[in-house]
């Protein structure tokens, strides 16, 4: 059956979300239809609105969520109606070279790079006012019901609180994994984190869990510092307080630069600063923030020649289908907290207010 429900449709760039009645088609073979219970707001959704991440309009955004399976298409055996699940914006098909390589996690079936805005079969499951509406990176969670491919959904513990574990669908896993999985931070090391939004704070937690002895949090909004310290930051730096470039400040603070740095903003200037602040011979810098479209970085190659490593990390380097249920289990065992990352809880119809809070740094 087609389901009629509410969704936040983005008709064009730089406009507010429009709460509309949409029709959600039933799942086709190897697809799953999910009732979304809770969804987080992530800066990557906002990047689409502003054009920093290029996707086709009209579109239903949202990619960090948790819900309950409503129905499944033909051939779906791993998941059944009633299961609690988290949609995966990085799928895990289990067959492509990234899925088959122990070092890889960015399944070739992902829609991040191509930005087609469609299901794997090249069609959409959403219609509104007679128009086809695009999907967003295979998830589209700003709707009461969505359809995802079987490779893009993880079944989780039925006791998990969906309004909290939805963060494991993106923000928490992306940040925490960048530290423990991509960088593999070691005990006693020094780390710098540029950007203290939900993902940056999750990097702080990952560095602390890995046993880092010094965790330097960097942000131009000093209001973020109290929470960063609560989650494990040992020092906080506001670049606006200094006349010299922030990478020089960090090198002076540590004597030789940090062992690991993380750029969790998505800004080319901070990407270069994060590279420059890590130890010149064995420092590792990880890009976690989504790079802005059509921008290029110019940097002195000597920064890399001396031995630094520059890495990227999508979804914290986790193989999604394998790791998300384990991360939920770890949360249930209290191995990490999610509550401090939740600043506001709003009804779905107030989604535009939620984005205003994101944009004002609240």
Short mmCIF file of C-alpha atoms in Angstrom, two decimals:
data_model
loop_
_atom_site.label_atom_id
_atom_site.label_comp_id
_atom_site.label_asym_id
_atom_site.label_seq_id
_atom_site.Cartn_x
_atom_site.Cartn_y
_atom_site.Cartn_z
CA UNK A 1 0.00 0.00 0.00
CA UNK A 2 1.06 3.59 -0.63
CA UNK A 3 1.38 5.48 2.69
CA UNK A 4 0.39 9.14 2.92
CA UNK A 5 2.30 10.97 5.65
CA UNK A 6 4.02 14.23 6.60
CA UNK A 7 7.49 15.05 5.32
CA UNK A 8 9.73 18.12 5.30
CA UNK A 9 10.29 18.80 1.61
CA UNK A 10 13.07 21.10 0.39
CA UNK A 11 11.70 22.44 -2.90
CA UNK A 12 14.72 24.64 -3.73
CA UNK A 13 18.01 25.83 -2.25
CA UNK A 14 18.23 28.45 0.52
CA UNK A 15 14.52 28.21 1.38
CA UNK A 16 12.84 26.87 4.55
CA UNK A 17 11.54 23.31 4.72
CA UNK A 18 7.93 22.92 3.71
CA UNK A 19 5.87 20.42 5.72
CA UNK A 20 3.86 18.56 3.07
CA UNK A 21 1.74 15.47 2.68
CA UNK A 22 3.75 13.00 0.62
CA UNK A 23 3.01 9.57 -0.82
CA UNK A 24 5.55 6.89 0.08
CA UNK A 25 5.47 3.91 -2.30
CA UNK A 26 5.76 0.36 -0.94
CA UNK A 27 9.24 -1.19 -0.83
CA UNK A 28 10.36 -3.01 -3.98
CA UNK A 29 12.51 -6.17 -3.92
CA UNK A 30 15.36 -5.89 -1.38
CA UNK A 31 13.95 -2.67 0.10
CA UNK A 32 12.60 -1.80 3.53
CA UNK A 33 9.97 0.80 4.51
CA UNK A 34 10.60 2.38 7.90
CA UNK A 35 8.49 4.47 10.26
CA UNK A 36 10.94 7.14 11.46
CA UNK A 37 10.65 7.70 15.22
CA UNK A 38 13.51 10.17 15.77
CA UNK A 39 15.90 12.04 13.49
CA UNK A 40 18.85 14.29 14.23
CA UNK A 41 19.76 17.48 12.40
CA UNK A 42 23.26 17.41 10.93
CA UNK A 43 25.30 20.13 9.25
CA UNK A 44 25.54 17.93 6.13
CA UNK A 45 21.78 18.43 5.61
CA UNK A 46 22.34 22.19 5.82
CA UNK A 47 25.22 21.97 3.30
CA UNK A 48 22.67 20.75 0.72
CA UNK A 49 20.40 23.74 1.42
CA UNK A 50 23.29 26.21 0.99
CA UNK A 51 24.83 24.44 -2.02
CA UNK A 52 28.00 23.29 -0.22
CA UNK A 53 26.96 19.69 -0.95
CA UNK A 54 25.35 19.47 -4.39
CA UNK A 55 22.15 17.39 -4.62
CA UNK A 56 19.08 17.60 -6.89
CA UNK A 57 15.87 19.36 -5.77
CA UNK A 58 13.13 18.83 -4.70
CA UNK A 59 14.49 16.54 -2.02
CA UNK A 60 13.68 15.03 1.38
CA UNK A 61 16.83 15.49 3.48
CA UNK A 62 17.83 13.81 6.76
CA UNK A 63 20.25 10.90 7.28
CA UNK A 64 20.66 10.45 11.07
CA UNK A 65 17.69 8.54 12.43
CA UNK A 66 16.14 5.52 14.06
CA UNK A 67 12.80 3.88 13.48
CA UNK A 68 10.69 0.75 13.23
CA UNK A 69 10.29 -1.41 10.10
CA UNK A 70 6.78 -1.08 8.67
CA UNK A 71 7.09 -3.48 5.73
CA UNK A 72 9.72 -5.24 3.64
CA UNK A 73 10.02 -5.97 -0.07
CA UNK A 74 10.48 -9.31 -1.75
CA UNK A 75 13.70 -11.14 -0.91
CA UNK A 76 14.40 -9.29 2.35
CA UNK A 77 15.30 -11.95 4.92
CA UNK A 78 17.50 -10.19 7.50
CA UNK A 79 14.84 -7.74 8.67
CA UNK A 80 11.13 -8.05 9.45
CA UNK A 81 8.28 -5.65 10.30
CA UNK A 82 8.49 -4.46 13.91
CA UNK A 83 12.31 -4.54 14.05
CA UNK A 84 14.03 -1.44 15.43
CA UNK A 85 16.51 -0.14 12.87
CA UNK A 86 18.94 2.65 11.96
CA UNK A 87 19.12 3.71 8.27
CA UNK A 88 22.68 3.82 6.89
CA UNK A 89 23.80 6.67 4.61
CA UNK A 90 26.92 4.57 3.93
CA UNK A 91 25.50 1.20 2.88
CA UNK A 92 27.33 -2.12 3.13
CA UNK A 93 26.62 -4.31 0.11
CA UNK A 94 29.29 -6.84 1.09
CA UNK A 95 30.37 -7.30 -2.54
CA UNK A 96 32.28 -4.21 -3.75
CA UNK A 97 36.03 -3.75 -3.26
CA UNK A 98 35.62 -1.38 -0.29
CA UNK A 99 33.25 -3.80 1.46
CA UNK A 100 35.59 -6.75 0.78
CA UNK A 101 38.74 -4.92 1.98
CA UNK A 102 39.31 -4.87 5.75
CA UNK A 103 40.59 -1.29 5.47
CA UNK A 104 37.57 0.05 3.58
CA UNK A 105 34.10 1.21 4.60
CA UNK A 106 32.83 3.47 1.81
CA UNK A 107 30.66 0.99 -0.10
CA UNK A 108 30.50 1.74 -3.83
CA UNK A 109 26.68 1.71 -3.58
CA UNK A 110 26.79 5.02 -1.64
CA UNK A 111 25.14 8.12 -3.15
CA UNK A 112 27.44 10.69 -1.48
CA UNK A 113 29.76 11.27 -4.43
CA UNK A 114 27.34 10.88 -7.34
CA UNK A 115 24.43 12.71 -5.69
CA UNK A 116 21.83 11.11 -7.95
CA UNK A 117 19.17 11.37 -5.24
CA UNK A 118 17.52 8.10 -6.23
CA UNK A 119 17.16 4.52 -5.02
CA UNK A 120 19.75 2.02 -6.40
CA UNK A 121 17.32 1.12 -9.22
CA UNK A 122 17.28 4.74 -10.40
CA UNK A 123 13.77 5.63 -9.25
CA UNK A 124 12.22 7.39 -6.24
CA UNK A 125 9.64 6.23 -3.66
CA UNK A 126 8.40 9.75 -2.83
CA UNK A 127 5.75 11.81 -4.58
CA UNK A 128 4.33 15.18 -3.51
CA UNK A 129 1.66 17.22 -5.36
CA UNK A 130 2.17 14.91 -8.32
CA UNK A 131 5.92 15.57 -8.47
CA UNK A 132 8.70 13.02 -7.91
CA UNK A 133 10.82 13.96 -4.87
CA UNK A 134 14.50 12.97 -4.60
CA UNK A 135 16.01 10.82 -1.88
CA UNK A 136 19.03 12.01 0.11
CA UNK A 137 22.09 9.68 0.32
CA UNK A 138 19.85 6.61 0.38
CA UNK A 139 18.14 7.51 3.68
CA UNK A 140 15.80 10.58 3.61
CA UNK A 141 14.75 10.67 7.26
CA UNK A 142 12.88 14.02 7.46
CA UNK A 143 9.64 12.15 6.84
CA UNK A 144 7.31 9.97 8.90
CA UNK A 145 8.01 7.04 6.54
CA UNK A 146 10.97 6.36 4.27
CA UNK A 147 12.17 3.53 2.01
CA UNK A 148 15.79 2.33 2.03
CA UNK A 149 17.69 -0.48 0.34
CA UNK A 150 18.31 -3.60 2.44
CA UNK A 151 22.07 -2.87 2.33
CA UNK A 152 21.39 0.55 3.93
CA UNK A 153 19.68 -0.49 7.16
CA UNK A 154 20.94 -2.04 10.42
CA UNK A 155 18.77 -3.96 12.85
CA UNK A 156 19.48 -2.88 16.45
CA UNK A 157 18.65 -3.91 20.03
CA UNK A 158 14.87 -3.78 20.52
CA UNK A 159 15.38 -2.14 23.93
CA UNK A 160 17.41 0.80 22.55
CA UNK A 161 15.90 4.30 23.09
CA UNK A 162 15.44 5.47 19.50
CA UNK A 163 15.46 9.19 20.38
CA UNK A 164 19.06 8.75 21.60
CA UNK A 165 20.60 6.03 19.41
CA UNK A 166 19.50 7.89 16.26
CA UNK A 167 22.81 9.80 16.75
CA UNK A 168 24.68 6.56 16.00
CA UNK A 169 23.26 6.93 12.46
CA UNK A 170 25.73 9.74 11.81
CA UNK A 171 27.08 12.31 14.26
CA UNK A 172 28.35 10.17 17.10
CA UNK A 173 29.73 7.33 14.96
CA UNK A 174 31.38 9.75 12.52
CA UNK A 175 33.30 11.62 15.23
CA UNK A 176 34.04 8.78 17.62
CA UNK A 177 35.16 6.52 14.77
CA UNK A 178 37.42 9.20 13.25
CA UNK A 179 39.45 8.99 16.48
CA UNK A 180 39.32 5.29 17.38
CA UNK A 181 38.93 3.74 13.92
CA UNK A 182 40.47 6.06 11.29
CA UNK A 183 43.28 7.76 13.27
CA UNK A 184 43.65 4.92 15.80
CA UNK A 185 44.66 7.39 18.53
CA UNK A 186 47.02 5.77 21.06
CA UNK A 187 47.19 6.14 24.85
CA UNK A 188 49.27 9.13 25.93
CA UNK A 189 49.01 10.97 22.61
CA UNK A 190 48.08 14.62 22.05
CA UNK A 191 45.10 15.55 19.86
CA UNK A 192 43.55 18.72 18.45
CA UNK A 193 39.92 18.94 17.32
CA UNK A 194 38.81 21.82 15.09
CA UNK A 195 35.05 22.37 15.43
CA UNK A 196 32.96 21.46 18.48
CA UNK A 197 29.56 20.65 17.07
CA UNK A 198 28.02 17.24 17.76
CA UNK A 199 30.57 15.47 15.55
CA UNK A 200 33.55 17.36 16.99
CA UNK A 201 32.43 16.56 20.54
CA UNK A 202 32.19 12.90 19.50
CA UNK A 203 35.83 13.10 18.32
CA UNK A 204 36.70 14.47 21.79
CA UNK A 205 34.98 11.43 23.34
CA UNK A 206 36.83 9.09 20.97
CA UNK A 207 40.21 10.62 21.84
CA UNK A 208 39.42 10.31 25.54
CA UNK A 209 38.26 6.69 25.16
CA UNK A 210 41.52 5.94 23.30
CA UNK A 211 43.53 7.28 26.26
CA UNK A 212 44.87 10.54 24.78
CA UNK A 213 46.67 12.54 27.49
CA UNK A 214 46.02 15.95 25.98
CA UNK A 215 42.91 16.88 23.99
CA UNK A 216 42.88 20.44 22.64
CA UNK A 217 39.46 21.69 21.50
CA UNK A 218 39.45 24.53 18.95
CA UNK A 219 36.39 26.65 18.06
CA UNK A 220 35.60 30.30 17.38
CA UNK A 221 32.51 29.96 19.62
CA UNK A 222 33.71 29.86 23.25
CA UNK A 223 30.22 28.81 24.38
CA UNK A 224 31.16 25.33 23.19
CA UNK A 225 34.08 24.96 25.62
CA UNK A 226 32.22 23.90 28.80
CA UNK A 227 30.70 20.86 27.12
CA UNK A 228 33.98 19.98 25.40
CA UNK A 229 35.69 19.93 28.82
CA UNK A 230 32.87 17.85 30.31
CA UNK A 231 33.44 15.25 27.56
CA UNK A 232 37.24 15.10 27.92
CA UNK A 233 38.94 18.18 26.42
CA UNK A 234 41.95 19.25 28.51
CA UNK A 235 42.50 22.62 26.77
CA UNK A 236 40.26 24.94 24.78
CA UNK A 237 41.52 27.42 22.19
CA UNK A 238 39.59 30.21 20.47
CA UNK A 239 41.60 31.31 17.40
CA UNK A 240 40.02 34.77 17.72
CA UNK A 241 41.99 35.30 20.98
CA UNK A 242 45.33 35.21 19.14
CA UNK A 243 47.10 37.44 16.63
CA UNK A 244 49.11 34.55 15.15
CA UNK A 245 47.72 31.65 13.06
CA UNK A 246 46.12 28.94 15.18
CA UNK A 247 48.50 26.19 14.00
CA UNK A 248 51.40 28.20 15.47
CA UNK A 249 49.50 28.53 18.76
CA UNK A 250 49.03 24.73 18.92
CA UNK A 251 52.69 24.02 18.06
CA UNK A 252 53.77 26.38 20.88
CA UNK A 253 51.34 24.76 23.34
CA UNK A 254 52.67 21.27 22.64
CA UNK A 255 56.31 22.05 21.84
CA UNK A 256 56.29 20.11 18.56
CA UNK A 257 52.72 19.89 17.30
CA UNK A 258 50.01 17.35 18.09
CA UNK A 259 50.12 13.64 17.25
CA UNK A 260 46.59 13.72 15.79
CA UNK A 261 44.43 16.54 14.49
CA UNK A 262 40.84 16.45 13.26
CA UNK A 263 39.03 18.96 11.06
CA UNK A 264 35.33 18.67 11.87
CA UNK A 265 33.97 21.80 10.19
CA UNK A 266 34.23 21.39 6.41
CA UNK A 267 36.28 24.53 5.70
CA UNK A 268 39.43 24.51 3.57
CA UNK A 269 41.32 26.99 5.78
CA UNK A 270 40.86 24.87 8.90
CA UNK A 271 41.78 21.72 6.95
CA UNK A 272 45.17 23.28 6.14
CA UNK A 273 45.59 24.59 9.71
CA UNK A 274 44.82 21.12 11.12
CA UNK A 275 47.47 19.60 8.86
CA UNK A 276 50.04 22.24 9.80
CA UNK A 277 49.49 21.84 13.57
CA UNK A 278 50.35 18.14 13.70
CA UNK A 279 53.90 16.91 14.32
CA UNK A 280 55.93 17.48 11.13
CA UNK A 281 57.28 13.93 10.83
CA UNK A 282 54.67 11.52 12.19
CA UNK A 283 51.57 13.65 12.79
CA UNK A 284 48.25 12.45 11.37
CA UNK A 285 45.49 14.85 10.33
CA UNK A 286 41.98 13.59 9.55
CA UNK A 287 39.36 15.45 7.48
CA UNK A 288 35.93 14.69 8.96
CA UNK A 289 33.89 17.73 7.84
CA UNK A 290 32.26 17.56 4.40
CA UNK A 291 34.50 19.55 2.00
CA UNK A 292 32.68 22.45 0.32
CA UNK A 293 31.83 21.96 -3.38
CA UNK A 294 34.06 23.61 -6.01
CA UNK A 295 36.76 24.69 -3.53
CA UNK A 296 40.38 23.66 -3.81
CA UNK A 297 43.20 23.61 -1.26
CA UNK A 298 46.62 25.09 -1.95
CA UNK A 299 49.32 24.08 0.50
CA UNK A 300 53.08 23.76 0.75
CA UNK A 301 53.95 20.14 -0.20
CA UNK A 302 56.82 20.27 2.33
CA UNK A 303 54.07 19.79 4.95
CA UNK A 304 53.62 16.23 3.64
CA UNK A 305 57.17 15.56 2.46
CA UNK A 306 58.46 15.60 6.05
CA UNK A 307 56.21 12.64 6.88
CA UNK A 308 52.79 13.85 7.95
CA UNK A 309 49.75 11.77 7.01
CA UNK A 310 46.60 13.47 5.66
CA UNK A 311 43.51 11.28 5.79
CA UNK A 312 39.80 11.45 5.23
CA UNK A 313 37.11 9.63 7.16
CA UNK A 314 33.49 8.98 6.14
CA UNK A 315 31.16 7.65 8.84
CA UNK A 316 34.14 7.23 11.17
CA UNK A 317 35.62 4.44 9.06
CA UNK A 318 33.02 1.95 10.37
CA UNK A 319 31.63 -0.78 8.14
CA UNK A 320 28.06 0.36 8.69
CA UNK A 321 25.90 -2.78 8.79
CA UNK A 322 28.45 -4.63 10.94
CA UNK A 323 29.28 -1.79 13.31
CA UNK A 324 26.04 0.09 14.01
CA UNK A 325 24.41 -2.77 15.99
CA UNK A 326 27.66 -3.14 18.01
CA UNK A 327 27.81 0.61 18.73
CA UNK A 328 24.18 0.51 19.92
CA UNK A 329 25.08 -2.47 22.15
CA UNK A 330 28.06 -0.51 23.54
CA UNK A 331 25.77 2.44 24.30
CA UNK A 332 23.38 0.08 26.11
CA UNK A 333 26.37 -1.16 28.17
CA UNK A 334 27.17 2.50 29.02
CA UNK A 335 30.55 2.42 27.26
CA UNK A 336 29.86 5.98 26.04
CA UNK A 337 27.19 8.66 26.53
CA UNK A 338 24.97 10.30 23.92
CA UNK A 339 22.86 12.55 26.16
CA UNK A 340 25.29 15.55 26.18
CA UNK A 341 25.08 15.68 22.37
CA UNK A 342 21.31 16.30 22.50
CA UNK A 343 20.72 20.01 23.08
CA UNK A 344 17.06 20.32 22.07
CA UNK A 345 14.11 18.02 21.34
CA UNK A 346 11.45 19.45 19.05
CA UNK A 347 8.30 18.19 17.36
CA UNK A 348 8.89 17.33 13.69
CA UNK A 349 6.81 20.30 12.46
CA UNK A 350 9.34 22.68 14.08
CA UNK A 351 12.21 21.43 11.91
CA UNK A 352 12.95 24.95 10.60
CA UNK A 353 13.48 26.13 14.21
CA UNK A 354 15.89 23.22 14.65
CA UNK A 355 17.94 24.40 11.68
CA UNK A 356 17.93 27.96 13.06
CA UNK A 357 19.44 26.58 16.30
CA UNK A 358 22.10 24.75 14.26
CA UNK A 359 23.01 27.86 12.28
CA UNK A 360 23.29 30.05 15.39
CA UNK A 361 25.64 27.56 17.08
CA UNK A 362 23.13 26.57 19.75
#
